[in-house]
PDB file of C-alpha atoms in Angstrom:
ATOM      1  CA  MET A   1     -57.703  11.789 -56.262  1.00  0.00           C
ATOM      2  CA  SER A   2     -60.730   9.854 -54.988  1.00  0.00           C
ATOM      3  CA  VAL A   3     -61.981  10.277 -51.427  1.00  0.00           C
ATOM      4  CA  THR A   4     -60.956   6.676 -50.678  1.00  0.00           C
ATOM      5  CA  ALA A   5     -57.423   7.241 -51.958  1.00  0.00           C
ATOM      6  CA  LEU A   6     -57.140  10.477 -49.960  1.00  0.00           C
ATOM      7  CA  CYS A   7     -58.314   8.742 -46.760  1.00  0.00           C
ATOM      8  CA  LEU A   8     -55.822   5.921 -47.315  1.00  0.00           C
ATOM      9  CA  ALA A   9     -53.012   8.427 -47.854  1.00  0.00           C
ATOM     10  CA  LEU A  10     -53.861  10.364 -44.677  1.00  0.00           C
ATOM     11  CA  ALA A  11     -54.175   7.201 -42.561  1.00  0.00           C
ATOM     12  CA  SER A  12     -50.946   5.822 -43.997  1.00  0.00           C
ATOM     13  CA  ALA A  13     -48.920   8.905 -43.109  1.00  0.00           C
ATOM     14  CA  ALA A  14     -49.358   8.392 -39.350  1.00  0.00           C
ATOM     15  CA  ALA A  15     -48.870   4.635 -39.013  1.00  0.00           C
ATOM     16  CA  PRO A  16     -45.561   2.937 -38.234  1.00  0.00           C
ATOM     17  CA  ALA A  17     -43.657   1.431 -41.119  1.00  0.00           C
ATOM     18  CA  SER A  18     -41.767  -1.330 -39.333  1.00  0.00           C
ATOM     19  CA  VAL A  19     -42.714  -4.723 -37.931  1.00  0.00           C
ATOM     20  CA  GLU A  20     -40.956  -7.392 -35.923  1.00  0.00           C
ATOM     21  CA  LEU A  21     -40.978 -10.728 -37.749  1.00  0.00           C
ATOM     22  CA  CYS A  22     -40.184 -14.297 -36.638  1.00  0.00           C
ATOM     23  CA  TYR A  23     -38.149 -17.053 -38.252  1.00  0.00           C
ATOM     24  CA  ASN A  24     -36.147 -20.237 -37.608  1.00  0.00           C
ATOM     25  CA  TYR A  25     -39.169 -22.217 -36.350  1.00  0.00           C
ATOM     26  CA  GLY A  26     -41.160 -21.314 -33.278  1.00  0.00           C
ATOM     27  CA  CYS A  27     -40.091 -17.652 -33.465  1.00  0.00           C
ATOM     28  CA  ALA A  28     -36.598 -18.674 -32.337  1.00  0.00           C
ATOM     29  CA  ARG A  29     -35.227 -15.536 -34.039  1.00  0.00           C
ATOM     30  CA  GLN A  30     -36.789 -12.133 -34.656  1.00  0.00           C
ATOM     31  CA  ALA A  31     -35.862  -9.218 -36.851  1.00  0.00           C
ATOM     32  CA  VAL A  32     -37.331  -5.742 -37.154  1.00  0.00           C
ATOM     33  CA  VAL A  33     -37.935  -4.882 -40.782  1.00  0.00           C
ATOM     34  CA  GLN A  34     -38.536  -1.389 -42.106  1.00  0.00           C
ATOM     35  CA  PHE A  35     -40.760  -0.715 -45.108  1.00  0.00           C
ATOM     36  CA  ASP A  36     -39.823   2.337 -47.176  1.00  0.00           C
ATOM     37  CA  ASP A  37     -42.328   4.824 -48.541  1.00  0.00           C
ATOM     38  CA  ALA A  38     -42.233   3.323 -52.042  1.00  0.00           C
ATOM     39  CA  MET A  39     -43.180  -0.126 -50.730  1.00  0.00           C
ATOM     40  CA  LEU A  40     -45.926   1.286 -48.548  1.00  0.00           C
ATOM     41  CA  GLU A  41     -47.340   3.315 -51.427  1.00  0.00           C
ATOM     42  CA  ALA A  42     -47.283   0.273 -53.737  1.00  0.00           C
ATOM     43  CA  THR A  43     -49.025  -1.795 -51.075  1.00  0.00           C
ATOM     44  CA  ALA A  44     -51.592   0.926 -50.353  1.00  0.00           C
ATOM     45  CA  HIS A  45     -52.338   1.057 -54.073  1.00  0.00           C
ATOM     46  CA  LEU A  46     -53.673  -2.525 -53.846  1.00  0.00           C
ATOM     47  CA  PHE A  47     -56.391  -1.274 -51.497  1.00  0.00           C
ATOM     48  CA  ALA A  48     -57.230   2.020 -53.247  1.00  0.00           C
ATOM     49  CA  GLU A  49     -59.849   0.544 -55.575  1.00  0.00           C
ATOM     50  CA  VAL A  50     -61.215  -2.139 -53.235  1.00  0.00           C
ATOM     51  CA  ASP A  51     -65.000  -1.864 -53.204  1.00  0.00           C
ATOM     52  CA  ASP A  52     -66.160  -5.048 -51.459  1.00  0.00           C
ATOM     53  CA  ALA A  53     -65.023  -7.713 -49.003  1.00  0.00           C
ATOM     54  CA  SER A  54     -64.024 -10.201 -51.673  1.00  0.00           C
ATOM     55  CA  SER A  55     -61.714  -7.757 -53.443  1.00  0.00           C
ATOM     56  CA  GLU A  56     -60.261  -6.745 -50.077  1.00  0.00           C
ATOM     57  CA  ARG A  57     -59.384 -10.381 -49.304  1.00  0.00           C
ATOM     58  CA  PHE A  58     -57.613 -10.570 -52.663  1.00  0.00           C
ATOM     59  CA  ALA A  59     -55.725  -7.346 -51.879  1.00  0.00           C
ATOM     60  CA  ILE A  60     -54.756  -8.740 -48.456  1.00  0.00           C
ATOM     61  CA  SER A  61     -53.371 -11.876 -50.089  1.00  0.00           C
ATOM     62  CA  LEU A  62     -51.272  -9.874 -52.564  1.00  0.00           C
ATOM     63  CA  ALA A  63     -50.179  -7.296 -49.976  1.00  0.00           C
ATOM     64  CA  ILE A  64     -48.863  -9.954 -47.611  1.00  0.00           C
ATOM     65  CA  GLY A  65     -46.826 -11.434 -50.447  1.00  0.00           C
ATOM     66  CA  MET A  66     -45.397  -8.024 -51.344  1.00  0.00           C
ATOM     67  CA  LEU A  67     -44.533  -7.164 -47.747  1.00  0.00           C
ATOM     68  CA  ALA A  68     -42.973 -10.583 -47.117  1.00  0.00           C
ATOM     69  CA  ARG A  69     -40.829 -10.244 -50.244  1.00  0.00           C
ATOM     70  CA  ALA A  70     -39.715  -6.759 -49.191  1.00  0.00           C
ATOM     71  CA  ALA A  71     -38.951  -7.986 -45.659  1.00  0.00           C
ATOM     72  CA  SER A  72     -36.312 -10.293 -47.133  1.00  0.00           C
ATOM     73  CA  ALA A  73     -34.075  -7.248 -47.560  1.00  0.00           C
ATOM     74  CA  ASP A  74     -33.773  -6.895 -43.755  1.00  0.00           C
ATOM     75  CA  ALA A  75     -34.140 -10.522 -42.610  1.00  0.00           C
ATOM     76  CA  PRO A  76     -33.250 -13.928 -44.112  1.00  0.00           C
ATOM     77  CA  LEU A  77     -36.919 -14.789 -44.754  1.00  0.00           C
ATOM     78  CA  GLY A  78     -36.328 -15.284 -48.474  1.00  0.00           C
ATOM     79  CA  ALA A  79     -34.752 -18.656 -47.643  1.00  0.00           C
ATOM     80  CA  ASP A  80     -38.141 -20.076 -46.634  1.00  0.00           C
ATOM     81  CA  LEU A  81     -39.475 -22.547 -49.195  1.00  0.00           C
ATOM     82  CA  GLY A  82     -42.995 -22.956 -47.831  1.00  0.00           C
ATOM     83  CA  ARG A  83     -44.380 -25.750 -45.691  1.00  0.00           C
ATOM     84  CA  ASN A  84     -41.795 -27.604 -43.570  1.00  0.00           C
ATOM     85  CA  GLY A  85     -39.350 -29.874 -45.292  1.00  0.00           C
ATOM     86  CA  LEU A  86     -35.960 -31.471 -45.177  1.00  0.00           C
ATOM     87  CA  ALA A  87     -34.642 -29.011 -47.772  1.00  0.00           C
ATOM     88  CA  GLU A  88     -34.921 -26.288 -45.126  1.00  0.00           C
ATOM     89  CA  ALA A  89     -33.234 -28.193 -42.289  1.00  0.00           C
ATOM     90  CA  GLY A  90     -30.788 -25.841 -40.590  1.00  0.00           C
ATOM     91  CA  VAL A  91     -31.380 -23.025 -43.104  1.00  0.00           C
ATOM     92  CA  GLU A  92     -31.271 -19.551 -41.570  1.00  0.00           C
ATOM     93  CA  GLY A  93     -34.639 -17.918 -42.308  1.00  0.00           C
ATOM     94  CA  ARG A  94     -36.773 -21.072 -42.477  1.00  0.00           C
ATOM     95  CA  MET A  95     -40.279 -20.673 -41.096  1.00  0.00           C
ATOM     96  CA  ASP A  96     -42.850 -23.016 -39.639  1.00  0.00           C
ATOM     97  CA  CYS A  97     -46.553 -22.232 -39.209  1.00  0.00           C
ATOM     98  CA  ILE A  98     -45.856 -20.509 -35.881  1.00  0.00           C
ATOM     99  CA  ASP A  99     -43.505 -18.057 -37.594  1.00  0.00           C
ATOM    100  CA  HIS A 100     -45.809 -17.635 -40.594  1.00  0.00           C
ATOM    101  CA  SER A 101     -48.941 -17.017 -38.524  1.00  0.00           C
ATOM    102  CA  ASN A 102     -47.197 -14.495 -36.276  1.00  0.00           C
ATOM    103  CA  ASN A 103     -45.755 -12.666 -39.279  1.00  0.00           C
ATOM    104  CA  ALA A 104     -49.094 -12.635 -41.101  1.00  0.00           C
ATOM    105  CA  MET A 105     -50.711 -11.165 -37.976  1.00  0.00           C
ATOM    106  CA  ARG A 106     -48.085  -8.418 -37.943  1.00  0.00           C
ATOM    107  CA  TYR A 107     -48.599  -7.636 -41.640  1.00  0.00           C
ATOM    108  CA  LEU A 108     -52.357  -7.509 -41.005  1.00  0.00           C
ATOM    109  CA  GLY A 109     -51.746  -5.208 -38.036  1.00  0.00           C
ATOM    110  CA  LEU A 110     -49.769  -2.870 -40.286  1.00  0.00           C
ATOM    111  CA  MET A 111     -52.635  -2.896 -42.805  1.00  0.00           C
ATOM    112  CA  ARG A 112     -55.148  -2.152 -40.043  1.00  0.00           C
ATOM    113  CA  ALA A 113     -52.995   0.662 -38.589  1.00  0.00           C
ATOM    114  CA  ARG A 114     -52.638   2.303 -41.986  1.00  0.00           C
ATOM    115  CA  GLY A 115     -56.406   2.235 -42.596  1.00  0.00           C
ATOM    116  CA  TRP A 116     -56.276  -0.190 -45.522  1.00  0.00           C
ATOM    117  CA  LEU A 117     -58.831  -2.655 -44.085  1.00  0.00           C
ATOM    118  CA  ARG A 118     -62.372  -1.376 -44.485  1.00  0.00           C
ATOM    119  CA  PHE A 119     -64.331  -4.615 -44.878  1.00  0.00           C
ATOM    120  CA  HIS A 120     -62.441  -6.841 -42.428  1.00  0.00           C
ATOM    121  CA  ALA A 121     -61.232  -6.793 -38.849  1.00  0.00           C
ATOM    122  CA  THR A 122     -58.136  -8.649 -37.805  1.00  0.00           C
ATOM    123  CA  GLY A 123     -58.743 -11.719 -35.684  1.00  0.00           C
ATOM    124  CA  PRO A 124     -56.592 -13.915 -33.472  1.00  0.00           C
ATOM    125  CA  ARG A 125     -54.135 -16.601 -34.493  1.00  0.00           C
ATOM    126  CA  VAL A 126     -55.916 -19.954 -34.434  1.00  0.00           C
ATOM    127  CA  ARG A 127     -54.772 -23.569 -34.365  1.00  0.00           C
ATOM    128  CA  ARG A 128     -56.162 -26.705 -35.936  1.00  0.00           C
ATOM    129  CA  MET A 129     -55.235 -30.232 -35.013  1.00  0.00           C
ATOM    130  CA  ARG A 130     -55.061 -33.094 -37.483  1.00  0.00           C
ATOM    131  CA  TYR A 131     -54.295 -36.650 -36.473  1.00  0.00           C
ATOM    132  CA  LEU A 132     -53.903 -35.630 -32.792  1.00  0.00           C
ATOM    133  CA  VAL A 133     -50.297 -34.496 -33.243  1.00  0.00           C
ATOM    134  CA  ALA A 134     -50.218 -32.275 -36.318  1.00  0.00           C
ATOM    135  CA  ALA A 135     -50.947 -28.756 -35.059  1.00  0.00           C
ATOM    136  CA  HIS A 136     -51.107 -25.940 -37.608  1.00  0.00           C
ATOM    137  CA  TRP A 137     -51.491 -22.209 -36.915  1.00  0.00           C
ATOM    138  CA  THR A 138     -52.865 -19.378 -39.060  1.00  0.00           C
ATOM    139  CA  ALA A 139     -53.705 -15.691 -38.866  1.00  0.00           C
ATOM    140  CA  THR A 140     -57.366 -14.733 -39.258  1.00  0.00           C
ATOM    141  CA  ILE A 141     -59.603 -11.918 -40.410  1.00  0.00           C
ATOM    142  CA  ARG A 142     -63.357 -11.446 -39.945  1.00  0.00           C
ATOM    143  CA  GLU A 143     -65.624  -9.892 -42.538  1.00  0.00           C
ATOM    144  CA  ARG A 144     -67.376  -6.995 -40.800  1.00  0.00           C
ATOM    145  CA  ALA A 145     -70.731  -7.266 -42.621  1.00  0.00           C
ATOM    146  CA  THR A 146     -71.269 -11.023 -42.277  1.00  0.00           C
ATOM    147  CA  GLY A 147     -69.037 -12.072 -39.377  1.00  0.00           C
ATOM    148  CA  THR A 148     -67.501 -14.770 -41.600  1.00  0.00           C
ATOM    149  CA  GLU A 149     -63.992 -15.651 -40.489  1.00  0.00           C
ATOM    150  CA  TYR A 150     -61.134 -16.370 -42.883  1.00  0.00           C
ATOM    151  CA  ALA A 151     -57.753 -18.027 -42.487  1.00  0.00           C
ATOM    152  CA  VAL A 152     -54.849 -15.985 -43.867  1.00  0.00           C
ATOM    153  CA  ASP A 153     -52.172 -18.642 -44.245  1.00  0.00           C
ATOM    154  CA  THR A 154     -48.723 -17.985 -45.703  1.00  0.00           C
ATOM    155  CA  TRP A 155     -47.185 -21.329 -44.655  1.00  0.00           C
ATOM    156  CA  PHE A 156     -48.300 -23.211 -47.784  1.00  0.00           C
ATOM    157  CA  ARG A 157     -46.181 -21.105 -50.137  1.00  0.00           C
ATOM    158  CA  ARG A 158     -42.598 -19.907 -50.360  1.00  0.00           C
ATOM    159  CA  ASN A 159     -41.908 -16.552 -48.710  1.00  0.00           C
ATOM    160  CA  GLY A 160     -43.130 -13.628 -50.797  1.00  0.00           C
ATOM    161  CA  TYR A 161     -45.968 -15.465 -52.525  1.00  0.00           C
ATOM    162  CA  PRO A 162     -49.559 -14.289 -51.947  1.00  0.00           C
ATOM    163  CA  ALA A 163     -51.195 -15.636 -48.802  1.00  0.00           C
ATOM    164  CA  VAL A 164     -53.823 -18.353 -49.040  1.00  0.00           C
ATOM    165  CA  VAL A 165     -57.118 -16.827 -47.848  1.00  0.00           C
ATOM    166  CA  MET A 166     -59.999 -19.245 -47.309  1.00  0.00           C
ATOM    167  CA  PRO A 167     -63.024 -19.562 -45.035  1.00  0.00           C
ATOM    168  CA  LEU A 168     -61.787 -20.471 -41.558  1.00  0.00           C
ATOM    169  CA  ALA A 169     -64.367 -23.259 -41.253  1.00  0.00           C
ATOM    170  CA  LEU A 170     -62.900 -24.921 -44.354  1.00  0.00           C
ATOM    171  CA  TRP A 171     -59.330 -24.405 -43.104  1.00  0.00           C
ATOM    172  CA  ARG A 172     -60.236 -25.936 -39.713  1.00  0.00           C
ATOM    173  CA  ARG A 173     -61.434 -29.086 -41.517  1.00  0.00           C
ATOM    174  CA  GLY A 174     -57.924 -29.518 -42.915  1.00  0.00           C
ATOM    175  CA  ALA A 175     -58.267 -27.819 -46.299  1.00  0.00           C
ATOM    176  CA  ASP A 176     -55.040 -27.631 -48.272  1.00  0.00           C
ATOM    177  CA  PRO A 177     -54.898 -25.410 -51.380  1.00  0.00           C
ATOM    178  CA  ASP A 178     -52.774 -28.017 -53.175  1.00  0.00           C
ATOM    179  CA  GLU A 179     -55.114 -30.965 -52.657  1.00  0.00           C
TER     180      GLU A 179
END
């Protein structure tokens, strides 16, 4: 076992394995979800061979997708289709950007607590405004070596898909991964 893998295993053993997640737009509902050892080990494995900031951002993106998919066992989050749309109207488990950004922050907090983040620090939730009325929220991380901030946005995709991770400056200008 490599030193990195051993450190991750030791840090993981002490950290909590549950998070409180939001859904139904504006965090109207919350549910505490518990991640079992198998899920935590599979998620930790994504970080075991990370050797730079770029590969850690990729691991973060995948890990958030895995955790969100697993969370659907304890909460109706699997009903979320991504973005906000009429198809989700009234659906239990739908999520807007407020729910998504809060949940992403909690997944990132779990990663931080378990010692999986070596090249990034978690940042605050941030908001951008487009067209004066279209507010959009995201979770953020900051690369330790450069100070570069990144948006970690799960709202664009259906629940359980990898998070969109992009430079925060680009996200603030209204970047959309589908445009």
